[in-house]
Amino acid sequence: MTDELLVVKIGGAAGVDPSRVCADVAALAHRGRRIVLTHGGSASVDELAGELGVPQRELLSASGVRTRHTDPATLRILQLALLGEVRPAVLAELGRAGIRAVGLSGLDANLLRAERRVAIRAIVDGRRVLVRDDHSGRITSVDGGLLRLLLDDGVTPVVSPPAVAEDGRPVNANADRIAAAVAMELKARTLVFLTAAPGLLADPADPASLLAEHALGDDTPKMGGGMGVKLIAAREALRGGVETVIIADGRAEDPVTQALDGGGTRLHLAQA
């Protein structure tokens, strides 16, 4: 088994099984693969928000990309869900499989720095508005040195939102784009996005319409759910030097191995 670096993003949608992902990651790590895990947690955030009575809202950009509206209450919910529930569960699964793992949010040692989005142009109820209470940001840097120190010591890093903004305060950052930024910073050869679908589908309602390959151009992907942002993140990673980007099924048995062996959708840049 090669020791080349692999970044795996565990999707946060309902249906993705972190225990299967962690068991597969552990098997690969025991065979010498160096792996960085990143994760989201949209289903856990929605569940906790519902339990605490915090309404959730999406923002639709003019280009058609949907993102979570991270108002102050949602930012608190996000940190509680990701850092208090999702990440500990991932670390526990890795530990049971004999893997030394350390969880880091973007706030730990300023691992992930971001530029705060001061105002967001969005379409709300059919009207174009400026949203000014959104606590989210765009990743500007990753402390690759810290991650390399852990990897060199045989430790598997598990990276979570939020990131830290210029004022030192937390901001939400999209987990797919975090995974892409980590892969670029570490010069990973492969980035795998695990999601609650077989991969990229020609018809989102038909699992049999799986695309084995897909070319990414300059246009904003017109895909529903979180797939559009995954494609944007994949394009960023490919342009940043990551050789192979795969979107694959996080519900499958041995999901990472299946992706590396040809499962899911392999993405590449469209020829100019």
mmCIF file with all atom_site columns, N, CA and C in Angstrom, residues 30 39 52 73 98 129 146 163 168 178 197-198 221 237:
data_model
loop_
_atom_site.group_PDB
_atom_site.id
_atom_site.type_symbol
_atom_site.label_atom_id
_atom_site.label_alt_id
_atom_site.label_comp_id
_atom_site.label_asym_id
_atom_site.label_entity_id
_atom_site.label_seq_id
_atom_site.pdbx_PDB_ins_code
_atom_site.Cartn_x
_atom_site.Cartn_y
_atom_site.Cartn_z
_atom_site.occupancy
_atom_site.B_iso_or_equiv
_atom_site.pdbx_formal_charge
_atom_site.auth_seq_id
_atom_site.auth_comp_id
_atom_site.auth_asym_id
_atom_site.auth_atom_id
_atom_site.pdbx_PDB_model_num
ATOM 1  N N  . HIS A 1 30  ? -3.978  1.222  8.439   1.00 0.00 ? 30  HIS A N  1
ATOM 2  C CA . HIS A 1 30  ? -3.161  0.115  8.950   1.00 0.00 ? 30  HIS A CA 1
ATOM 3  C C  . HIS A 1 30  ? -2.269  -0.457 7.855   1.00 0.00 ? 30  HIS A C  1
ATOM 4  N N  . HIS A 1 39  ? -15.170 16.513 7.869   1.00 0.00 ? 39  HIS A N  1
ATOM 5  C CA . HIS A 1 39  ? -16.579 16.115 7.938   1.00 0.00 ? 39  HIS A CA 1
ATOM 6  C C  . HIS A 1 39  ? -17.486 17.337 8.020   1.00 0.00 ? 39  HIS A C  1
ATOM 7  N N  . LEU A 1 52  ? -34.081 22.208 19.656  1.00 0.00 ? 52  LEU A N  1
ATOM 8  C CA . LEU A 1 52  ? -33.955 23.437 20.438  1.00 0.00 ? 52  LEU A CA 1
ATOM 9  C C  . LEU A 1 52  ? -34.859 24.555 19.925  1.00 0.00 ? 52  LEU A C  1
ATOM 10 N N  . ALA A 1 73  ? -27.672 32.295 16.207  1.00 0.00 ? 73  ALA A N  1
ATOM 11 C CA . ALA A 1 73  ? -28.185 31.105 16.881  1.00 0.00 ? 73  ALA A CA 1
ATOM 12 C C  . ALA A 1 73  ? -27.749 29.835 16.157  1.00 0.00 ? 73  ALA A C  1
ATOM 13 N N  . GLY A 1 98  ? -8.430  0.998  16.370  1.00 0.00 ? 98  GLY A N  1
ATOM 14 C CA . GLY A 1 98  ? -7.002  1.005  16.620  1.00 0.00 ? 98  GLY A CA 1
ATOM 15 C C  . GLY A 1 98  ? -6.239  2.133  15.970  1.00 0.00 ? 98  GLY A C  1
ATOM 16 N N  . VAL A 1 129 ? -31.930 40.347 -2.080  1.00 0.00 ? 129 VAL A N  1
ATOM 17 C CA . VAL A 1 129 ? -31.707 41.088 -0.846  1.00 0.00 ? 129 VAL A CA 1
ATOM 18 C C  . VAL A 1 129 ? -30.239 40.956 -0.440  1.00 0.00 ? 129 VAL A C  1
ATOM 19 N N  . LEU A 1 146 ? 0.834   22.020 10.819  1.00 0.00 ? 146 LEU A N  1
ATOM 20 C CA . LEU A 1 146 ? 0.265   21.308 11.960  1.00 0.00 ? 146 LEU A CA 1
ATOM 21 C C  . LEU A 1 146 ? -0.244  19.933 11.546  1.00 0.00 ? 146 LEU A C  1
ATOM 22 N N  . ALA A 1 163 ? -14.336 27.801 11.025  1.00 0.00 ? 163 ALA A N  1
ATOM 23 C CA . ALA A 1 163 ? -13.032 28.422 10.811  1.00 0.00 ? 163 ALA A CA 1
ATOM 24 C C  . ALA A 1 163 ? -12.943 29.674 11.678  1.00 0.00 ? 163 ALA A C  1
ATOM 25 N N  . GLY A 1 168 ? -10.768 36.944 14.778  1.00 0.00 ? 168 GLY A N  1
ATOM 26 C CA . GLY A 1 168 ? -10.554 35.892 15.757  1.00 0.00 ? 168 GLY A CA 1
ATOM 27 C C  . GLY A 1 168 ? -11.811 35.167 16.176  1.00 0.00 ? 168 GLY A C  1
ATOM 28 N N  . ILE A 1 178 ? -13.701 23.159 2.681   1.00 0.00 ? 178 ILE A N  1
ATOM 29 C CA . ILE A 1 178 ? -12.623 22.909 3.632   1.00 0.00 ? 178 ILE A CA 1
ATOM 30 C C  . ILE A 1 178 ? -11.805 21.699 3.171   1.00 0.00 ? 178 ILE A C  1
ATOM 31 N N  . ALA A 1 197 ? -25.451 9.399  -1.970  1.00 0.00 ? 197 ALA A N  1
ATOM 32 C CA . ALA A 1 197 ? -25.833 9.096  -3.340  1.00 0.00 ? 197 ALA A CA 1
ATOM 33 C C  . ALA A 1 197 ? -24.715 8.256  -3.943  1.00 0.00 ? 197 ALA A C  1
ATOM 34 N N  . PRO A 1 198 ? -24.999 7.509  -5.008  1.00 0.00 ? 198 PRO A N  1
ATOM 35 C CA . PRO A 1 198 ? -23.952 6.679  -5.620  1.00 0.00 ? 198 PRO A CA 1
ATOM 36 C C  . PRO A 1 198 ? -22.798 7.481  -6.203  1.00 0.00 ? 198 PRO A C  1
ATOM 37 N N  . PRO A 1 221 ? -22.106 25.094 -11.265 1.00 0.00 ? 221 PRO A N  1
ATOM 38 C CA . PRO A 1 221 ? -22.900 23.879 -11.473 1.00 0.00 ? 221 PRO A CA 1
ATOM 39 C C  . PRO A 1 221 ? -24.351 24.081 -11.056 1.00 0.00 ? 221 PRO A C  1
ATOM 40 N N  . ALA A 1 237 ? -10.234 22.133 -6.062  1.00 0.00 ? 237 ALA A N  1
ATOM 41 C CA . ALA A 1 237 ? -9.172  21.185 -5.756  1.00 0.00 ? 237 ALA A CA 1
ATOM 42 C C  . ALA A 1 237 ? -8.382  20.811 -7.004  1.00 0.00 ? 237 ALA A C  1
#
